[in-house]
PDB file of C-alpha atoms in Angstrom:
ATOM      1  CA  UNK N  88      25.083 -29.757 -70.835  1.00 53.00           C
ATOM      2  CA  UNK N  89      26.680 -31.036 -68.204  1.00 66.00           C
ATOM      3  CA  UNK N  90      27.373 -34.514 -67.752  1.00 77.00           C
ATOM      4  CA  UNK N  91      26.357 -36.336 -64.449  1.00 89.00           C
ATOM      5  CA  UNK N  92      26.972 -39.534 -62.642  1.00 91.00           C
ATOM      6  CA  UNK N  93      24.718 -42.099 -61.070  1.00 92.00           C
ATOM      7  CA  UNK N  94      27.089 -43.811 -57.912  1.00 93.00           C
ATOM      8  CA  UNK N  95      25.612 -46.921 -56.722  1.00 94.00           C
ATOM      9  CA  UNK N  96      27.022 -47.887 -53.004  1.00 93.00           C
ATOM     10  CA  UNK N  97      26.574 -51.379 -52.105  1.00 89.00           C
ATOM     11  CA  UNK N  98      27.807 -51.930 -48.252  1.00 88.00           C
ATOM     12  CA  UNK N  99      29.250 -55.218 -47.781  1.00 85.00           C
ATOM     13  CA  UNK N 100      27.583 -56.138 -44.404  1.00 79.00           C
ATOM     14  CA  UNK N 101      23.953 -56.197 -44.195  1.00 67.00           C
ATOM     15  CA  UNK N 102      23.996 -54.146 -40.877  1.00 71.00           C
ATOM     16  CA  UNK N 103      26.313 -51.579 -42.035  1.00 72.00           C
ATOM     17  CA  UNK N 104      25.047 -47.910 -41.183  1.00 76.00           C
ATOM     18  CA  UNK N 105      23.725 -46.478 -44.231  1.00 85.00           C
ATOM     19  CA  UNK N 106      23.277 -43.018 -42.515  1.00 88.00           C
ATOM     20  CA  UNK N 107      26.934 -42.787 -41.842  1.00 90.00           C
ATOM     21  CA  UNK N 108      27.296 -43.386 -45.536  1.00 91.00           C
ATOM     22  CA  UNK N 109      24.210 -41.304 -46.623  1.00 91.00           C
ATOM     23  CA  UNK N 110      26.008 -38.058 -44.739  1.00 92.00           C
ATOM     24  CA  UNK N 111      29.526 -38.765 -45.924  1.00 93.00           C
ATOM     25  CA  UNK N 112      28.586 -38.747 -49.673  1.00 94.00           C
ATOM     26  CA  UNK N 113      26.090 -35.732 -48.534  1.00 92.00           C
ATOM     27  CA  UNK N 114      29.543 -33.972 -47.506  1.00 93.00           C
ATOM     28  CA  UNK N 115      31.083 -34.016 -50.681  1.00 91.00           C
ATOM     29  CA  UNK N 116      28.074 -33.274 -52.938  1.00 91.00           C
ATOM     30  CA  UNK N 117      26.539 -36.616 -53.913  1.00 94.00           C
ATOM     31  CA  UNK N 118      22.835 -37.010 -53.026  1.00 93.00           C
ATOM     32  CA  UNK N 119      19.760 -39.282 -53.113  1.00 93.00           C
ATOM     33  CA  UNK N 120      17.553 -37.651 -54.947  1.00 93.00           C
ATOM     34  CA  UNK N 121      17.391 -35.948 -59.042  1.00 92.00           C
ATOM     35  CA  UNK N 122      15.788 -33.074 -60.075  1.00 90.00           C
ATOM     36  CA  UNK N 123      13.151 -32.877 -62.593  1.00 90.00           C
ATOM     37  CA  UNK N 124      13.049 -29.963 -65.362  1.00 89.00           C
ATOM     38  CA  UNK N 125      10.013 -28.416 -63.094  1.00 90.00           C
ATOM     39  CA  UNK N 126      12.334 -28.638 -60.091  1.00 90.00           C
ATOM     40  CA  UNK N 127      10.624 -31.244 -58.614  1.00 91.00           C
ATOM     41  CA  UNK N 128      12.853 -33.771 -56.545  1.00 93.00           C
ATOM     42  CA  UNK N 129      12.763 -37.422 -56.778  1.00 94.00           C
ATOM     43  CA  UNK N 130      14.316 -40.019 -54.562  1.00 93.00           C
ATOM     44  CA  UNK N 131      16.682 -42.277 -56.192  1.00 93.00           C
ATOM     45  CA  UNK N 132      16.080 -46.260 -55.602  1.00 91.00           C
ATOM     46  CA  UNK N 133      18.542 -47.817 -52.340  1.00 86.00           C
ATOM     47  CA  UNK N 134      21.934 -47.482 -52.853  1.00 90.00           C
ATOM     48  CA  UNK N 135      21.988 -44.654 -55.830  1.00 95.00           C
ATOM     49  CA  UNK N 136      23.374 -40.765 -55.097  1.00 96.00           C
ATOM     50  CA  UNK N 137      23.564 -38.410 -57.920  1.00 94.00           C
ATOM     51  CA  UNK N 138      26.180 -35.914 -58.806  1.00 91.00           C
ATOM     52  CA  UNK N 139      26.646 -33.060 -61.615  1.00 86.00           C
ATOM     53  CA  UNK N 140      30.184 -31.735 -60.868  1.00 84.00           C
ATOM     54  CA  UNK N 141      33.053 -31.511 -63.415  1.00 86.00           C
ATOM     55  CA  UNK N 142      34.793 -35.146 -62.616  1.00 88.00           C
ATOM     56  CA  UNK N 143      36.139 -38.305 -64.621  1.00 91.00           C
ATOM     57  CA  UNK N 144      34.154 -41.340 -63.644  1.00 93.00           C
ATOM     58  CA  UNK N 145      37.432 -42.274 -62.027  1.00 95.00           C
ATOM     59  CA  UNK N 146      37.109 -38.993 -59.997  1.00 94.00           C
ATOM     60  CA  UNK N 147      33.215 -40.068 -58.816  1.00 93.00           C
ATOM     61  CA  UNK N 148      34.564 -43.357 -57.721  1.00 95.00           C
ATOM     62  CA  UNK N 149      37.466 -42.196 -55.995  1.00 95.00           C
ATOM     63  CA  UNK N 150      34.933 -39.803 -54.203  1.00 94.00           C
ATOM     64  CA  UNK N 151      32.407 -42.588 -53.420  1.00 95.00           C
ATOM     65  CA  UNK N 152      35.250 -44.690 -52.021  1.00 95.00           C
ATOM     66  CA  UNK N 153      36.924 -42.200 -50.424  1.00 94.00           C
ATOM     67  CA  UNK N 154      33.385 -41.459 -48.174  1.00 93.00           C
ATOM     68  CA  UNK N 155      32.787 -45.126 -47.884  1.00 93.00           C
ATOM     69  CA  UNK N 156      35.925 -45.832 -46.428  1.00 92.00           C
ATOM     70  CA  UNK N 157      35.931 -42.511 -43.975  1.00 89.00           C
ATOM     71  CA  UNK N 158      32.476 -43.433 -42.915  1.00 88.00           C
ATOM     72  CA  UNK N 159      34.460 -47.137 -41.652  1.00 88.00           C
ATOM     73  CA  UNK N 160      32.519 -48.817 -44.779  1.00 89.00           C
ATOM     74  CA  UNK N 161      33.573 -51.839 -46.549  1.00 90.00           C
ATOM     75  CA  UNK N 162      31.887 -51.379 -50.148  1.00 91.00           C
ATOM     76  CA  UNK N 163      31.123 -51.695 -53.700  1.00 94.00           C
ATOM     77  CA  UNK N 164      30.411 -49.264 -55.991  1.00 96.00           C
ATOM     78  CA  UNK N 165      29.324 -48.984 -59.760  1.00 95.00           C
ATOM     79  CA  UNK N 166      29.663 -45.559 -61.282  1.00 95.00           C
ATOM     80  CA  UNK N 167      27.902 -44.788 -64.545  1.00 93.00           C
ATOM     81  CA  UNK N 168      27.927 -41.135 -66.431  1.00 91.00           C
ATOM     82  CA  UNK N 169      25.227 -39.681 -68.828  1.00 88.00           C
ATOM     83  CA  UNK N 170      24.628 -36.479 -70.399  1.00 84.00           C
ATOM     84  CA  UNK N 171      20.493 -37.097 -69.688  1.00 84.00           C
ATOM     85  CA  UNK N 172      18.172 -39.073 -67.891  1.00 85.00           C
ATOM     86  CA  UNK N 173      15.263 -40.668 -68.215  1.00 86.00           C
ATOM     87  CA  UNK N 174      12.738 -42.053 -65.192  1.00 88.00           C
ATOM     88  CA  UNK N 175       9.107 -43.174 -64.258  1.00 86.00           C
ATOM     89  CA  UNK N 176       7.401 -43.570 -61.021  1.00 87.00           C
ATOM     90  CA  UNK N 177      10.368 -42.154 -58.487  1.00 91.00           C
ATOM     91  CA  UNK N 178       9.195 -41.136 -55.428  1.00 91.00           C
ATOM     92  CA  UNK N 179       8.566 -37.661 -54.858  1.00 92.00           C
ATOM     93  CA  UNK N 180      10.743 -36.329 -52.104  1.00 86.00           C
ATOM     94  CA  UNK N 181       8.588 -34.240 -49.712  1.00 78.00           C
ATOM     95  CA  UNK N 182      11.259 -31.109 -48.136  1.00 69.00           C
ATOM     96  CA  UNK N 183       9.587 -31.150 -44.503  1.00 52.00           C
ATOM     97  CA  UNK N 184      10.527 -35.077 -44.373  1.00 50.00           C
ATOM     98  CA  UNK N 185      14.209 -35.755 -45.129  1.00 48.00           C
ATOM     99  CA  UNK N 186      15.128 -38.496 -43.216  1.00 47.00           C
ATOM    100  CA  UNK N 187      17.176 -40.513 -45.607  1.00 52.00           C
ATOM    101  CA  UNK N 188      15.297 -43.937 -46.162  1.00 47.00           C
ATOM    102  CA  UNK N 189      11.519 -42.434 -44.386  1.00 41.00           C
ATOM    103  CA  UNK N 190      11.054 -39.305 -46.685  1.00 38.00           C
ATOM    104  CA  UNK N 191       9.387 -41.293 -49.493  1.00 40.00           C
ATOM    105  CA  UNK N 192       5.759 -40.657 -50.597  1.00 39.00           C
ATOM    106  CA  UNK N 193       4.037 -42.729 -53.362  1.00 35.00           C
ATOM    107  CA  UNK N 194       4.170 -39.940 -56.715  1.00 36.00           C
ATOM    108  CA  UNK N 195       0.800 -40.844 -57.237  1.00 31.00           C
ATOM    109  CA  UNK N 196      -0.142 -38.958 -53.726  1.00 35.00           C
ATOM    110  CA  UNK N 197       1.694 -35.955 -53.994  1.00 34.00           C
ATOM    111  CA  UNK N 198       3.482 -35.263 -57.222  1.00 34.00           C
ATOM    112  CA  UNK N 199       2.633 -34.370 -60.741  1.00 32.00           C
TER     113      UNK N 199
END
């Protein structure tokens, strides 16, 4: 199994653009949501991306702070690896609505 990372982005100032972040770490393969074993995608809480890709944790924060800082972001950022996962009551991330922060839906409306 491959092992992933969870990359938590905390921008320094309040009214940073979280966009600009969300589509720099989008770029290099980190995203907001996880996929379930059914293939079902969750969105991760604020701040988190999610990456499977054959890095160090050192790689995954040079990465993170590497798209921070081209996206003109002051930051901080936690980066924690596991080999599984474990979650309850994501939201379920609906395809036709991927505007990052407005394509959440309550799991209990349309998931499993």
């Amino acid at each position: 199994m491959m092992t992933g990372f969870t990359i938590r982005v905390v921008l320094e100032d309040a009214e940073s653009d979280n966009h600009a972040l969300y589509l720099a770490m989008k770029k290099i393969g980190f995203h907001r949501f996880i996929t379930s074993a059914d293939g079902t995608r969750h969105d991760l809480p604020p701040d988190e991306y999610h990456n499977e890709k054959d890095l160090t944790r050192a790689d995954a924060m040079r990465w993170a702070a590497r798209a921070a800082s081209e996206a003109g972001l002051k930051s901080s950022i936690q980066v924690t690896e596991f080999a599984e996962r474990t979650w309850q009551n994501l939201d379920v991330r609906i395809p036709s609505r991927r505007i990052p922060g407005y394509s959440r839906a309550r799991r209990n409306g349309y998931g499993s």
